[in-house]
Amino acid sequence: MLEKKTIEYEKAVLIGIINREQNEEKVTEYLDELEFLTYTAGGEVIKRFVQKVDVPNPKTLIGSGKMEEVERFVEENEIGSVIFDDELSPAQQRNIEKQLRCKIIDRTSLILDIFAQRAQTSYARTQVELAQYEYLLPRLTGLWTHLERQKGGIGMRGPGETEIETDRRIVRDRITLLKKKLEKIDRQMETQRGNRGSLVRVALVGYTNVGKSTLMNVISKSEVFAENKLFATLDTTVRKVVLGNLPFLLSDTVGFIRKLPTQLVESFKSTLDEVREADLLLHIVDISHPQFEEHIHSVNEILTDIKSSEKKTIMVFNKIDQYTNEVIAEDDLMTEKTSRHFTIEEWKRTWMEKVGDRALFISALNKENLDEFRKRVYQEVRDIHVTRFPYNNFLYPENLDEYQ
Ligand SMILES: Nc1nc2c(ncn2[C@@H]2O[C@H](COP(=O)(O)OP(=O)(O)OP(=O)(O)O)[C@@H](O)[C@H]2O)c(=O)[nH]1
Ligand SMILES: [Mg+2]
């Protein structure tokens, strides 16, 4: 682990905007997630500022009055970072930094920073470093560079303990070098994947922190790192799993998030190839999260981006042990029933209508309903296997009753 043992939390404020696309409720949800990201990156959120912005200020995104308010707060409370949920143009970032005289971070750079902290293998490090430099390049200018050099912490970490370089020419050279290095690793990974033979390949996909690694550990008896922070997993783990004497490959990979930086999606090409080349996707969802439907949507968008949305998919709703629904009192005739009031049973029916038996409800932590999970996965994998190798039944010794 690169994470330091004693973390000194850096003071941060969050800024979100309300506009036609995101109402106040949405912004609150986005900022909740941004706060979790900030915490994962080693920051403590002291205050949130939210402004209704119909026409974004080209100079500073938010209005000048709000900027002054933030400026005063930053000064009085020794704030280290101001974190915007929305993307800032390089010029906006510079202007805001000039006025607030502290680090200005947007969602993209915050996610990049977490990835930098968490990258463990040299492969993951290379991918993250490339993504960071590509984000940085259009943002480098004299003054800003000078300021940045004096500040460590959130937004300034490179993979490993070194700080990222901020000289334009060096950055360009580094990008070229990293790309070459990645191409070489990509070729090696391709060969490795090719060598895995003809086993059916299954990939766990899903939003970050939904329990992919936990499920991987339960199913494959492996020990993939899992914890209640975002992006615990960056490297892909592939395990051979045997269900009812049918072996297949199961991979656990990086979690997705709303607005996953495009630089990351691109530089994680090989990591995501595991998903692209899978025969079956297990889309894991944290049903106990209030925004789980939006999470499903974000994941589907990324799957479309990497041309994997048409793949055979089983929806796996995890953390049913932690699910609670809002309840309408019997004498309450005013409150309208929404999906927030659904019981697990109602969710089951809803998803059944959408995807038939390709929806499962489990708890990986409490090992609830795992038999059904194993059975469904077994059936799907067997179907794929049989279609692919119609004349080959060597994988099927007699006693398969358990999963038929
Ligand atoms: N209550 C409950 N918690 C769970 C369940 N499955 C996983 N968790 C917890 O959810 C947190 C995240 O689990 P991980 O397995 O690391 O999630 P992940 O999807 O691999 O996350 P990333 O690698 O960060 O994308 C951990 O604290 C787990 O203990 C479950 O069924 N019920
Ligand atoms: Mg994980």
PDB file of N, CA, C and O and ligand atoms in Angstrom, residues 209 211-214 224-227 231-234 252-255, ligand 2:
ATOM      1  N   ASN A 209     -16.917   0.624  -5.347  1.00  0.00           N
ATOM      2  CA  ASN A 209     -17.379   0.357  -3.973  1.00  0.00           C
ATOM      3  C   ASN A 209     -18.679  -0.444  -3.872  1.00  0.00           C
ATOM      4  O   ASN A 209     -19.342  -0.429  -2.847  1.00  0.00           O
ATOM      5  N   GLY A 211     -18.833  -3.797  -4.252  1.00  0.00           N
ATOM      6  CA  GLY A 211     -18.583  -5.131  -3.698  1.00  0.00           C
ATOM      7  C   GLY A 211     -18.059  -6.142  -4.715  1.00  0.00           C
ATOM      8  O   GLY A 211     -18.170  -7.345  -4.490  1.00  0.00           O
ATOM      9  N   LYS A 212     -17.473  -5.653  -5.799  1.00  0.00           N
ATOM     10  CA  LYS A 212     -16.939  -6.566  -6.822  1.00  0.00           C
ATOM     11  C   LYS A 212     -15.839  -7.463  -6.252  1.00  0.00           C
ATOM     12  O   LYS A 212     -15.851  -8.681  -6.422  1.00  0.00           O
ATOM     13  N   SER A 213     -14.892  -6.848  -5.557  1.00  0.00           N
ATOM     14  CA  SER A 213     -13.766  -7.627  -5.032  1.00  0.00           C
ATOM     15  C   SER A 213     -14.230  -8.578  -3.932  1.00  0.00           C
ATOM     16  O   SER A 213     -13.746  -9.707  -3.828  1.00  0.00           O
ATOM     17  N   THR A 214     -15.188  -8.115  -3.122  1.00  0.00           N
ATOM     18  CA  THR A 214     -15.725  -8.980  -2.073  1.00  0.00           C
ATOM     19  C   THR A 214     -16.338 -10.225  -2.699  1.00  0.00           C
ATOM     20  O   THR A 214     -16.097 -11.345  -2.262  1.00  0.00           O
ATOM     21  N   VAL A 224      -8.474 -10.625  -2.827  1.00  0.00           N
ATOM     22  CA  VAL A 224      -8.330  -9.330  -3.472  1.00  0.00           C
ATOM     23  C   VAL A 224      -8.647  -8.266  -2.435  1.00  0.00           C
ATOM     24  O   VAL A 224      -9.559  -8.425  -1.626  1.00  0.00           O
ATOM     25  N   PHE A 225      -7.889  -7.200  -2.455  1.00  0.00           N
ATOM     26  CA  PHE A 225      -8.069  -6.130  -1.487  1.00  0.00           C
ATOM     27  C   PHE A 225      -9.440  -5.461  -1.638  1.00  0.00           C
ATOM     28  O   PHE A 225      -9.816  -5.038  -2.722  1.00  0.00           O
ATOM     29  N   ALA A 226     -10.214  -5.425  -0.549  1.00  0.00           N
ATOM     30  CA  ALA A 226     -11.523  -4.772  -0.596  1.00  0.00           C
ATOM     31  C   ALA A 226     -11.656  -3.861   0.610  1.00  0.00           C
ATOM     32  O   ALA A 226     -11.259  -4.218   1.707  1.00  0.00           O
ATOM     33  N   GLU A 227     -12.165  -2.662   0.430  1.00  0.00           N
ATOM     34  CA  GLU A 227     -12.390  -1.793   1.578  1.00  0.00           C
ATOM     35  C   GLU A 227     -13.420  -0.736   1.241  1.00  0.00           C
ATOM     36  O   GLU A 227     -13.763  -0.513   0.083  1.00  0.00           O
ATOM     37  N   PHE A 231     -12.355   3.159  -5.335  1.00  0.00           N
ATOM     38  CA  PHE A 231     -11.250   2.648  -6.150  1.00  0.00           C
ATOM     39  C   PHE A 231     -10.229   1.833  -5.365  1.00  0.00           C
ATOM     40  O   PHE A 231      -9.028   2.065  -5.434  1.00  0.00           O
ATOM     41  N   ALA A 232     -10.719   0.883  -4.586  1.00  0.00           N
ATOM     42  CA  ALA A 232      -9.805  -0.012  -3.878  1.00  0.00           C
ATOM     43  C   ALA A 232      -9.030  -0.855  -4.896  1.00  0.00           C
ATOM     44  O   ALA A 232      -7.880  -1.208  -4.673  1.00  0.00           O
ATOM     45  N   THR A 233      -9.670  -1.171  -5.989  1.00  0.00           N
ATOM     46  CA  THR A 233      -9.027  -2.013  -7.004  1.00  0.00           C
ATOM     47  C   THR A 233      -8.632  -1.181  -8.213  1.00  0.00           C
ATOM     48  O   THR A 233      -9.453  -0.452  -8.750  1.00  0.00           O
ATOM     49  N   LEU A 234      -7.383  -1.281  -8.621  1.00  0.00           N
ATOM     50  CA  LEU A 234      -6.986  -0.645  -9.885  1.00  0.00           C
ATOM     51  C   LEU A 234      -6.483  -1.676 -10.871  1.00  0.00           C
ATOM     52  O   LEU A 234      -6.659  -1.555 -12.072  1.00  0.00           O
ATOM     53  N   ASP A 252     -11.694  -9.425 -11.920  1.00  0.00           N
ATOM     54  CA  ASP A 252     -12.175  -8.299 -11.107  1.00  0.00           C
ATOM     55  C   ASP A 252     -11.368  -7.097 -11.561  1.00  0.00           C
ATOM     56  O   ASP A 252     -10.158  -7.171 -11.721  1.00  0.00           O
ATOM     57  N   THR A 253     -12.049  -6.011 -11.814  1.00  0.00           N
ATOM     58  CA  THR A 253     -11.304  -4.895 -12.381  1.00  0.00           C
ATOM     59  C   THR A 253     -11.694  -3.567 -11.744  1.00  0.00           C
ATOM     60  O   THR A 253     -12.489  -3.525 -10.814  1.00  0.00           O
ATOM     61  N   VAL A 254     -11.107  -2.505 -12.238  1.00  0.00           N
ATOM     62  CA  VAL A 254     -11.322  -1.159 -11.708  1.00  0.00           C
ATOM     63  C   VAL A 254     -12.813  -0.792 -11.750  1.00  0.00           C
ATOM     64  O   VAL A 254     -13.519  -1.136 -12.689  1.00  0.00           O
ATOM     65  N   GLY A 255     -13.276  -0.123 -10.706  1.00  0.00           N
ATOM     66  CA  GLY A 255     -14.669   0.301 -10.662  1.00  0.00           C
ATOM     67  C   GLY A 255     -14.894   1.540 -11.506  1.00  0.00           C
ATOM     68  O   GLY A 255     -13.963   2.295 -11.777  1.00  0.00           O
TER      69      GLY A 255
HETATM   70 MG    MG B   2     -12.452  -3.776  -5.935  1.00  0.00          MG
END
